[in-house]
Tab-separated table of C-alpha atoms in Angstrom:
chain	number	residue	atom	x	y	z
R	1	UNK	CA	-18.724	20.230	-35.576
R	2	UNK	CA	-16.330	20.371	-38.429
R	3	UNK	CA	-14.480	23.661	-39.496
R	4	UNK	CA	-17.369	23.880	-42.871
R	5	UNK	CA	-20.008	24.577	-40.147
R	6	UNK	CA	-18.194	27.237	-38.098
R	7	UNK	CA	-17.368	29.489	-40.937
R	8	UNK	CA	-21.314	28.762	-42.123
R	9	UNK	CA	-22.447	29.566	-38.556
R	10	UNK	CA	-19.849	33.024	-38.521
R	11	UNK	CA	-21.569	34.151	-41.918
R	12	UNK	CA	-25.031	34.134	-40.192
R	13	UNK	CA	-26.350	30.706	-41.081
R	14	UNK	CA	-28.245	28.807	-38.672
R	15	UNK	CA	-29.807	25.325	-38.113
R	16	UNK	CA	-32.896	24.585	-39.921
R	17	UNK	CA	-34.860	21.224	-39.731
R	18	UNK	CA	-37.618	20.577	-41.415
R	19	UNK	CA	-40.290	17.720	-41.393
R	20	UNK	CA	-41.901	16.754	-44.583
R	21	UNK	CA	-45.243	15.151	-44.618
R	22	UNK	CA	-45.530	13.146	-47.505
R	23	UNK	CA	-48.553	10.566	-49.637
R	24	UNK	CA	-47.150	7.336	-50.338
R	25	UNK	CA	-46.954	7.118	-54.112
R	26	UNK	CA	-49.203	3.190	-53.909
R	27	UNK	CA	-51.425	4.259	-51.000
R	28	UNK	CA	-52.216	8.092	-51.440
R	29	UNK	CA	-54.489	8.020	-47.883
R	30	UNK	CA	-51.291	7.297	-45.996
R	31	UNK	CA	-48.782	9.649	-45.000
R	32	UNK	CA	-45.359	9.566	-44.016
R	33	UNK	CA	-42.587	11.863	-42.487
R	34	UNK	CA	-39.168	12.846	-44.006
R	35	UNK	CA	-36.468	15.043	-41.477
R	36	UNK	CA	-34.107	17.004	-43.003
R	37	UNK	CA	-31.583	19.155	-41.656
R	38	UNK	CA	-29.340	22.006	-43.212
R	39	UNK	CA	-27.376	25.099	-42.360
R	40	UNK	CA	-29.553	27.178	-44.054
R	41	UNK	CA	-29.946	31.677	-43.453
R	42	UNK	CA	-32.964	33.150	-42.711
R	43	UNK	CA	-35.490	34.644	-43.265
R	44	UNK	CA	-35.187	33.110	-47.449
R	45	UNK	CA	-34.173	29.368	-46.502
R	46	UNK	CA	-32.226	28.872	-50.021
R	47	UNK	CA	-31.471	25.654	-49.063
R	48	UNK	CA	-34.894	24.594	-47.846
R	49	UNK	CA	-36.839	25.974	-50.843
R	50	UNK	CA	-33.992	24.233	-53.182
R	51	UNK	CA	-34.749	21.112	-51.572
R	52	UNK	CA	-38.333	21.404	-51.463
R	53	UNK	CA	-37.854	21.895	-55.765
R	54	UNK	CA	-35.689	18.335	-55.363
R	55	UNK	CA	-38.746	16.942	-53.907
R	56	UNK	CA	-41.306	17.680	-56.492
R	57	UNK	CA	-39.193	17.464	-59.408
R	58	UNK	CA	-37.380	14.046	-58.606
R	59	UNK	CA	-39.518	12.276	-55.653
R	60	UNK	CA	-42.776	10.220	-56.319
R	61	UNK	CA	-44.638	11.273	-53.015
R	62	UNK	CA	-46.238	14.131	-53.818
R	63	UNK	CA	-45.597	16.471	-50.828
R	64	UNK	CA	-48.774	16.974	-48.087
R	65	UNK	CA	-47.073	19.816	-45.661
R	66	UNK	CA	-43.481	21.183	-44.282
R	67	UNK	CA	-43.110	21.936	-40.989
R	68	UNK	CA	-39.315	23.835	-40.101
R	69	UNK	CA	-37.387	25.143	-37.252
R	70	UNK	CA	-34.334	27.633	-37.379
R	71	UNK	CA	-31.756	28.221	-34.582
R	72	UNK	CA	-28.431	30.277	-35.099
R	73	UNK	CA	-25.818	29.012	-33.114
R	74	UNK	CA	-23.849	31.601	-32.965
R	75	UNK	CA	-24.986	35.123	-32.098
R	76	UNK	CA	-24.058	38.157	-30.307
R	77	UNK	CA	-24.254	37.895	-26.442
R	78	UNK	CA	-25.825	40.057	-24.372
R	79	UNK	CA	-22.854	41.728	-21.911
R	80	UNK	CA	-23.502	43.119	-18.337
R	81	UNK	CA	-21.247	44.826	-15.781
R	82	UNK	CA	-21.217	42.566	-12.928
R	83	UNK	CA	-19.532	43.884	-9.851
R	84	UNK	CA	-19.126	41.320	-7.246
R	85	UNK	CA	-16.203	38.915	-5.629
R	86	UNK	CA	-16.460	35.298	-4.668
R	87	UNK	CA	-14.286	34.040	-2.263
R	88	UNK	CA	-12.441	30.261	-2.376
R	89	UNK	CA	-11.677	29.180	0.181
């Protein structure tokens, strides 16, 4: 993980990857899958919607269904007071 990602991940941006179901431009009764992954924040995906324009502006197979995921990396813990001692021996 390069130092891009942490600083995307401390700014609230998570891991989203999305599937793409797609029509073959020469055989419209077959489908096929794209992944794509992005830090991307939620609940807008910026980057998945600007992608999703990429497709239908510049891409031949029209676009059948997205499926997506999102998982921040980083987020606040939860914190309990634990009294206890283990001993080593």
């Amino acid at each position: 993980m390069g130092a891009g990602e942490t600083e995307l991940m401390l700014k609230g941006y998570g891991l989203t990857t999305a599937e793409f179901f797609y029509r073959m431009p020469d055989f419209r009764h077959v489908l096929n899958s794209y992944v794509w992954q992005d830090y991307d924040l939620a609940p807008d995906h910026p980057r998945l919607f600007r992608f999703i324009e990429f497709w239908q502006d510049s891409i031949e197979g029209p676009l059948h269904s997205v499926r997506f995921t999102h998982r921040r990396l980083l987020s606040s813990g939860n914190w309990e007071n634990i009294v206890g001692e283990f001993t080593l021996h």
